[in-house]
Amino acid sequence: MSKTKKIAKASLETMYRVFTIPEAPNSTLGRIDQKISQNLAGFLQDHIVAVEKDLSEMEKDFAESRIPEDPVFVSEQTQFLLDKLVSQSVHTASPSFIGHMTSALPYFMLPLSKIMIALNQNLVKTETSKAFTPLERQVIGMMHRLVYDRDDAYYHEWMHNSSVALGSMCSGGTVANITALWVARNLCFPADSVFKGVRREGMFKALKHYGYEGAAVLVSKRGHYSLSKSADLLGLGSDNIIAIPTGANNKIDLQALRATCEKLRDANVRVISLVGIAGTTETGNIDPLEDMAAIAKEFNTYFHVDAAWGGPTLFSNNYKHLLKGIELADSVTMDAHKQLYVPMGAGLVVFKTPSTSNAIEHHAQYIIRQGSRDLGSKTLEGSRPGMAMLIQSGLKIIGRTGYEILIDLGIEKAKTFAAMIDQADDFELVSEPELNILTYRYHPVWVRQAFEFADEERRQAINDCLSRITKGIQKTQRARGKAFVSRTRLNPAAYDGQACVVFRVVLANPLTTVEILQDILEEQRAIAAEDILSERMDELRNLCAIPTAKVAAS
Amino acid sequence: MSKTKKIAKASLETMYRVFTIPEAPNSTLGRIDQKISQNLAGFLQDHIVAVEKDLSEMEKDFAESRIPEDPVFVSEQTQFLLDKLVSQSVHTASPSFIGHMTSALPYFMLPLSKIMIALNQNLVKTETSKAFTPLERQVIGMMHRLVYDRDDAYYHEWMHNSSVALGSMCSGGTVANITALWVARNLCFPADSVFKGVRREGMFKALKHYGYEGAAVLVSKRGHYSLSKSADLLGLGSDNIIAIPTGANNKIDLQALRATCEKLRDANVRVISLVGIAGTTETGNIDPLEDMAAIAKEFNTYFHVDAAWGGPTLFSNNYKHLLKGIELADSVTMDAHKQLYVPMGAGLVVFKTPSTSNAIEHHAQYIIRQGSRDLGSKTLEGSRPGMAMLIQSGLKIIGRTGYEILIDLGIEKAKTFAAMIDQADDFELVSEPELNILTYRYHPVWVRQAFEFADEERRQAINDCLSRITKGIQKTQRARGKAFVSRTRLNPAAYDGQACVVFRVVLANPLTTVEILQDILEEQRAIAAEDILSERMDELRNLCAIPTAKVAAS
């Protein structure tokens, strides 16, 4: 900073000003405000620098730990944000950013968000939210109906009934899953004549009172990490999230599930909940929900479905059959900031039975008094913003048929991309897309041939080498900033459960074209041939015992 | 809706449009967008209807439970939101809305929020947040320094160190408190040579292994309800949040606290944490933090401070001494959406020791891998928006001295209002403001005289009647919509712990003037004299055994 820099001084007057005087339209911030309204894509394109900067480099711009004594001018801070933050943020809206579950937003979400923030309501209680409370109850009702499809009379009776809540809004899928398992745990160890219930007496006394040796939650090994976090948080212990094996298609192995239920019953361990997945985070597969519901019933346990990703598939008349049985779940998690295209920070869980959420009810004297309509009595969070307004707007402005088009588009695009990979000589599809997610890896034909004749140890070595190359391609592509796919590690049945690093692709952005997908493969192919990976390629050739010359000719 | 209404139809083309074509500047939504930028106060004033509508009435506007089949036009939905939602929302920014902790926003927060939402980053991992991750670490570092005041070298070493986090960002104070107690619980029952730790094995085995009969958290009876929710959630049981009595000033009774610690030790119950409050939700009082820290040390237990409200008092050189001892806490909760004037949805907890947050670490294969800088490994939530950008902007644009002015303004205004109430014949100050919160109630001089000579039973009856009148005044004033104070129930020592309903006032909006406070008292006085309360007034007169005529003349 130059020595002649103007210094702003805080005074009572300047403080009044920040609360009363808008940014001038021709100020730095005023101009950005307009530009985003007029041309969001252009703003992002102009300001986000594609090429990756090292995080350690960026940290230098955020090294000061002292809160500035004197105020900084709004224009100065805005320029700082543009230069150092916006420029180095991730272009999540880019159609070639197909690596994670955050994608583009519909244009109307921006001005609507501004209204939401301007109103600054707090949904914990009606006194700071008024109409936002019935609005939120409606949104929960609509999502409940999407899953459970009850009739008008049902929603007329329950949707605005203050004694219950058909669901619980929250900041995202993790809190939704925690909420569901919290409910399941509390329902499992209720109050009776001598015991006040786990919610009041805790896990230690609950297990003692009910005479169990332990408590567990069962989910396939593809379960989201939020479940193990939930088990830690809820005092169950993360080791008591029991990971059930999956079949070749990444769906839970039902036989193994039933066997585990039996084993735990024999060991006097209470199964608090089975968790089905409707769209696994890594591969997008859906568990056999109907069969899982039957097993849950057989073993008298709660059944939760984590449909944070795949829930909106229910909008599609063509694909909703994939989620058959979801309506049998006691609760279902869905994320509005994923496939409902709402800005970050909107998740929810819906409950089959209206009174279910009473298992986690909490009250206070100054708000959410017993009998009030305040939604805060049945949520994990306290103060919450009015995100329901954006969800309702999405449901209305896009409509059921609009979401159906978006869902179908993604699934069909994933099938197209899978076919492209299948036809490629250098890439191998690792998980077929059931929804709009697929995984693949670098695995050229000449390696596949060598692999077939290799012994187990050699296969492991080849797989490890392929993993390093796949990882190298992914990191290089990300750093160059033109496109982004993510990566994860799977243990495919086709490779006897050996660990393989794979590219992971999520096709939720409607603006991603087949040409973009072709370009992404092309760029990966080009990176594989670059010097940067030559050492690993040499290693791979040695493992496959093929002379370099032969490979070059193939 | 009229039968000739245009129906929008969803098509691939219309779906592309919502992701690519901005709202026209002269559309309904485009005009609102500009109006909010130019004149937020005017927008809120013009669109929010002051007079309260019954919730049951509002529910009719949100009765449809079916997701519309066909899309609704953006303009139609915008008009719906203006007519049915915005109009019936709460004017939280109004300077006469002094009942809750949600207040006005600085103007610059609006366009900055728009940038944040346009970028739609996900802070769970650097791959979807890049520069937002160091930014968030900086914000946590700044808030840590505000509390713990370590030197530059300390922050240089730890702020961006991926192996630790100096704090955890979250959606609000409730999640911050849960996070702190989660950490405290996990630190209390760590792994050893035969036990894998409570996080992996759960509460039942933890207590068995360590040989305790139970586990408890101690906080004054003024503790926030999120603590009892935390205890339920964490498997401790909400009955094990032990409420310690307070003295006349709503501060924890240290003798009772020590006695309880001793009693629990003798009963072989492990105290997981003491919780001090820096600004109780209902009365704004601050516990004797330094003494509590000493007791925590004596009994070898964790010490958490809930400074969700009062934390920013540390900005004020004039008042920060009130929080003396906060720097001894193992963790401190603060809410940015309260006295940092950030939009709803921004809380955080800071930890004295950098490695503390490792007690709640969770990893996954596809993100937040071991050793990564991803912040999601040490937060309760998974996906999170980039609210840190708004906190940083507040800290820089308002600055330490700016926040000091705002804090001082609120505390001094509260003292002024307290003096006004003290001088009034018909109102009684129930809790003196230590920060910017106070409580009072309707209690006219002529009742006070009668009260003095009444026996305990009669006193209870009088207090109950005063409570009904205070409640009636509060609800009537709220319904009329000119002003809003909240209400709660306290058990003041001055009334031998008898329950009293009180008005609760929070003075955080810098635009609230002394004239507005006078008007609020005047309106309450006027309501007390109205027919609507005459029955209760008659009852009060009877209880005080004073003939109506005499009162009228007094």
Coordinates of N, CA, C and O in Angstrom, one line a residue, chain B residues 475-553:
Chain B
K475 N -48.4 -8.6 22.5 CA -49.0 -9.1 21.3 C -49.8 -8.1 20.5 O -49.8 -8.1 19.2
T476 N -50.5 -7.2 21.2 CA -51.3 -6.1 20.5 C -50.3 -5.2 19.7 O -50.6 -4.9 18.6
Q477 N -49.2 -4.8 20.4 CA -48.3 -3.9 19.7 C -47.7 -4.6 18.5 O -47.6 -4.0 17.4
R478 N -47.3 -5.8 18.6 CA -46.8 -6.6 17.5 C -47.8 -6.6 16.3 O -47.5 -6.4 15.2
A479 N -49.1 -6.9 16.7 CA -50.1 -7.0 15.6 C -50.3 -5.7 14.9 O -50.6 -5.7 13.7
R480 N -50.1 -4.6 15.6 CA -50.4 -3.3 14.9 C -49.2 -2.9 14.0 O -49.4 -2.1 13.1
G481 N -48.1 -3.5 14.2 CA -47.0 -3.4 13.3 C -46.2 -2.2 13.2 O -45.3 -2.0 12.4
K482 N -46.4 -1.2 14.1 CA -45.6 0.0 14.1 C -44.2 -0.3 14.8 O -43.2 0.3 14.4
A483 N -44.3 -1.2 15.8 CA -43.1 -1.4 16.6 C -43.1 -2.9 17.1 O -44.2 -3.5 17.1
F484 N -42.0 -3.4 17.5 CA -42.0 -4.8 18.0 C -40.9 -4.9 19.1 O -39.7 -4.6 18.9
V485 N -41.4 -5.3 20.2 CA -40.5 -5.8 21.3 C -40.9 -7.3 21.5 O -42.0 -7.7 21.2
S486 N -39.9 -8.1 21.9 CA -40.3 -9.5 22.2 C -40.7 -9.7 23.6 O -40.7 -8.7 24.4
R487 N -41.0 -10.9 24.0 CA -41.3 -11.2 25.4 C -40.7 -12.5 25.8 O -40.4 -13.4 25.0
T488 N -40.4 -12.6 27.1 CA -40.0 -13.9 27.6 C -40.4 -14.0 29.0 O -41.1 -13.1 29.5
R489 N -40.1 -15.2 29.7 CA -40.5 -15.3 31.1 C -39.3 -15.5 31.9 O -38.4 -16.3 31.6
L490 N -39.2 -14.7 32.9 CA -38.0 -14.7 33.8 C -38.5 -15.1 35.2 O -39.7 -14.9 35.5
N491 N -37.6 -15.4 36.1 CA -37.9 -15.7 37.5 C -37.1 -14.8 38.4 O -36.1 -15.3 39.0
P492 N -37.3 -13.5 38.4 CA -36.4 -12.6 39.1 C -36.3 -12.8 40.6 O -37.3 -13.1 41.2
A493 N -35.0 -12.7 41.0 CA -34.8 -12.9 42.5 C -35.6 -11.9 43.3 O -36.1 -12.2 44.4
A494 N -35.8 -10.7 42.7 CA -36.6 -9.6 43.4 C -38.0 -10.1 43.7 O -38.6 -9.6 44.6
Y495 N -38.5 -11.1 43.0 CA -39.8 -11.6 43.2 C -39.7 -13.0 43.7 O -40.6 -13.9 43.4
D496 N -38.7 -13.3 44.5 CA -38.5 -14.7 45.0 C -38.6 -15.8 44.0 O -39.1 -16.9 44.3
G497 N -38.1 -15.5 42.8 CA -38.2 -16.5 41.8 C -39.5 -16.8 41.2 O -39.7 -17.7 40.4
Q498 N -40.5 -15.9 41.5 CA -41.8 -16.1 40.8 C -41.7 -15.8 39.3 O -41.0 -14.9 39.0
A499 N -42.4 -16.5 38.5 CA -42.4 -16.3 37.1 C -43.0 -15.0 36.7 O -44.1 -14.7 37.2
C500 N -42.3 -14.2 35.9 CA -42.8 -13.0 35.4 C -42.6 -12.9 33.9 O -41.5 -13.1 33.4
V501 N -43.7 -12.6 33.1 CA -43.5 -12.3 31.7 C -43.0 -10.9 31.6 O -43.5 -10.0 32.2
V502 N -42.0 -10.7 30.7 CA -41.3 -9.4 30.5 C -41.2 -9.1 29.1 O -41.2 -9.9 28.2
F503 N -41.2 -7.8 28.8 CA -40.8 -7.3 27.5 C -39.3 -7.4 27.4 O -38.5 -7.2 28.3
R504 N -38.8 -7.8 26.2 CA -37.4 -8.0 26.0 C -36.9 -7.1 24.8 O -37.5 -7.1 23.7
V505 N -35.9 -6.3 25.0 CA -35.5 -5.3 24.0 C -34.0 -5.5 23.7 O -33.2 -5.7 24.6
V506 N -33.8 -5.6 22.4 CA -32.4 -5.7 21.9 C -32.1 -4.5 21.0 O -32.7 -4.3 20.0
L507 N -31.1 -3.8 21.4 CA -30.8 -2.5 20.7 C -29.5 -2.6 19.9 O -28.5 -2.1 20.2
A508 N -29.7 -3.3 18.7 CA -28.5 -3.5 17.8 C -28.6 -2.6 16.6 O -27.6 -2.5 15.9
N509 N -29.8 -2.1 16.2 CA -29.9 -1.3 15.0 C -29.5 0.1 15.3 O -30.1 0.8 16.1
P510 N -28.4 0.5 14.6 CA -27.9 1.9 14.9 C -28.9 3.0 14.6 O -28.8 4.1 15.0
L511 N -29.9 2.6 13.8 CA -30.9 3.7 13.4 C -32.0 3.8 14.4 O -32.9 4.7 14.2
T512 N -32.1 3.0 15.4 CA -33.1 3.2 16.5 C -32.7 4.4 17.3 O -31.7 4.5 17.9
T513 N -33.7 5.4 17.3 CA -33.4 6.7 18.1 C -34.1 6.7 19.4 O -35.0 5.8 19.7
V514 N -33.7 7.6 20.2 CA -34.4 7.7 21.5 C -35.9 8.1 21.4 O -36.7 7.6 22.1
E515 N -36.2 8.8 20.3 CA -37.6 9.2 20.0 C -38.4 7.9 19.7 O -39.5 7.8 20.2
I516 N -37.8 7.0 19.0 CA -38.5 5.7 18.7 C -38.7 5.0 20.0 O -39.8 4.4 20.2
L517 N -37.8 5.0 20.9 CA -38.0 4.3 22.1 C -39.1 4.9 23.0 O -39.9 4.2 23.6
Q518 N -39.1 6.2 22.9 CA -40.2 6.9 23.6 C -41.6 6.6 23.0 O -42.5 6.3 23.7
D519 N -41.6 6.5 21.7 CA -42.9 6.2 21.0 C -43.3 4.8 21.4 O -44.5 4.5 21.5
I520 N -42.4 3.9 21.5 CA -42.7 2.5 21.8 C -43.3 2.4 23.2 O -44.4 1.8 23.4
L521 N -42.7 3.1 24.2 CA -43.3 3.1 25.5 C -44.7 3.8 25.5 O -45.6 3.3 26.2
E522 N -44.8 4.9 24.7 CA -46.1 5.6 24.7 C -47.2 4.6 24.1 O -48.3 4.6 24.6
E523 N -46.9 3.9 23.1 CA -47.8 3.0 22.5 C -48.2 1.9 23.5 O -49.4 1.6 23.6
Q524 N -47.3 1.4 24.2 CA -47.6 0.4 25.2 C -48.5 0.9 26.3 O -49.4 0.2 26.7
R525 N -48.2 2.1 26.7 CA -49.0 2.8 27.7 C -50.4 2.9 27.2 O -51.4 2.6 27.9
A526 N -50.6 3.3 26.0 CA -51.9 3.5 25.4 C -52.6 2.2 25.3 O -53.8 2.1 25.6
I527 N -51.9 1.2 24.9 CA -52.6 -0.2 24.7 C -53.1 -0.6 26.1 O -54.2 -1.1 26.3
A528 N -52.3 -0.4 27.2 CA -52.7 -0.8 28.5 C -54.0 -0.1 28.9 O -54.7 -0.7 29.7
A529 N -54.2 1.0 28.4 CA -55.5 1.8 28.8 C -56.7 1.4 27.9 O -57.8 1.9 28.1
E530 N -56.4 0.6 26.9 CA -57.5 0.3 26.0 C -58.5 -0.8 26.5 O -58.2 -1.6 27.4
D531 N -59.7 -0.8 25.9 CA -60.7 -1.8 26.3 C -60.2 -3.2 26.2 O -60.6 -4.1 27.0
I532 N -59.4 -3.5 25.2 CA -58.9 -4.8 25.0 C -58.3 -5.5 26.2 O -58.3 -6.7 26.4
L533 N -57.8 -4.6 27.1 CA -57.1 -5.2 28.3 C -58.0 -4.9 29.6 O -57.5 -5.1 30.7
S534 N -59.2 -4.3 29.4 CA -59.9 -3.8 30.6 C -60.2 -4.9 31.6 O -60.2 -4.7 32.8
E535 N -60.5 -6.1 31.0 CA -60.9 -7.2 31.9 C -59.7 -7.6 32.8 O -59.9 -7.8 34.1
R536 N -58.6 -7.7 32.2 CA -57.4 -8.0 33.0 C -57.0 -6.9 34.0 O -56.5 -7.1 35.1
M537 N -57.3 -5.7 33.6 CA -57.0 -4.5 34.5 C -58.0 -4.6 35.7 O -57.5 -4.3 36.8
D538 N -59.2 -4.9 35.4 CA -60.2 -5.1 36.5 C -59.7 -6.1 37.5 O -59.7 -5.9 38.7
E539 N -59.2 -7.2 36.9 CA -58.7 -8.3 37.8 C -57.5 -7.8 38.6 O -57.5 -8.0 39.8
L540 N -56.7 -7.0 38.0 CA -55.5 -6.5 38.7 C -55.9 -5.6 39.8 O -55.4 -5.6 41.0
R541 N -56.9 -4.7 39.5 CA -57.4 -3.8 40.6 C -58.0 -4.6 41.8 O -57.8 -4.3 42.9
N542 N -58.8 -5.6 41.4 CA -59.3 -6.5 42.5 C -58.3 -7.1 43.3 O -58.4 -7.1 44.6
L543 N -57.2 -7.6 42.7 CA -56.1 -8.2 43.4 C -55.4 -7.2 44.3 O -55.0 -7.6 45.4
C544 N -55.3 -6.0 43.8 CA -54.7 -5.0 44.7 C -55.7 -4.3 45.6 O -55.3 -3.4 46.4
A545 N -56.9 -4.8 45.5 CA -58.0 -4.3 46.4 C -58.1 -2.8 46.5 O -58.2 -2.2 47.5
I546 N -58.0 -2.2 45.3 CA -58.2 -0.7 45.3 C -59.4 -0.4 44.4 O -59.6 -0.9 43.3
P547 N -60.3 0.3 44.9 CA -61.5 0.7 44.2 C -61.2 1.4 42.8 O -60.2 2.1 42.8
T548 N -61.9 1.0 41.8 CA -61.6 1.6 40.4 C -61.5 3.1 40.5 O -60.6 3.6 39.9
A549 N -62.3 3.7 41.2 CA -62.3 5.2 41.2 C -61.0 5.8 41.7 O -60.5 6.7 41.1
K550 N -60.5 5.1 42.7 CA -59.2 5.6 43.3 C -58.1 5.5 42.3 O -57.3 6.4 42.2
V551 N -58.1 4.4 41.6 CA -57.0 4.2 40.6 C -57.1 5.3 39.5 O -56.1 5.9 39.1
A552 N -58.4 5.5 39.0 CA -58.6 6.4 38.0 C -58.1 7.8 38.4 O -57.5 8.6 37.6
A553 N -58.2 8.1 39.7 CA -57.8 9.4 40.2 C -56.3 9.5 40.4 O -55.7 10.6 40.4

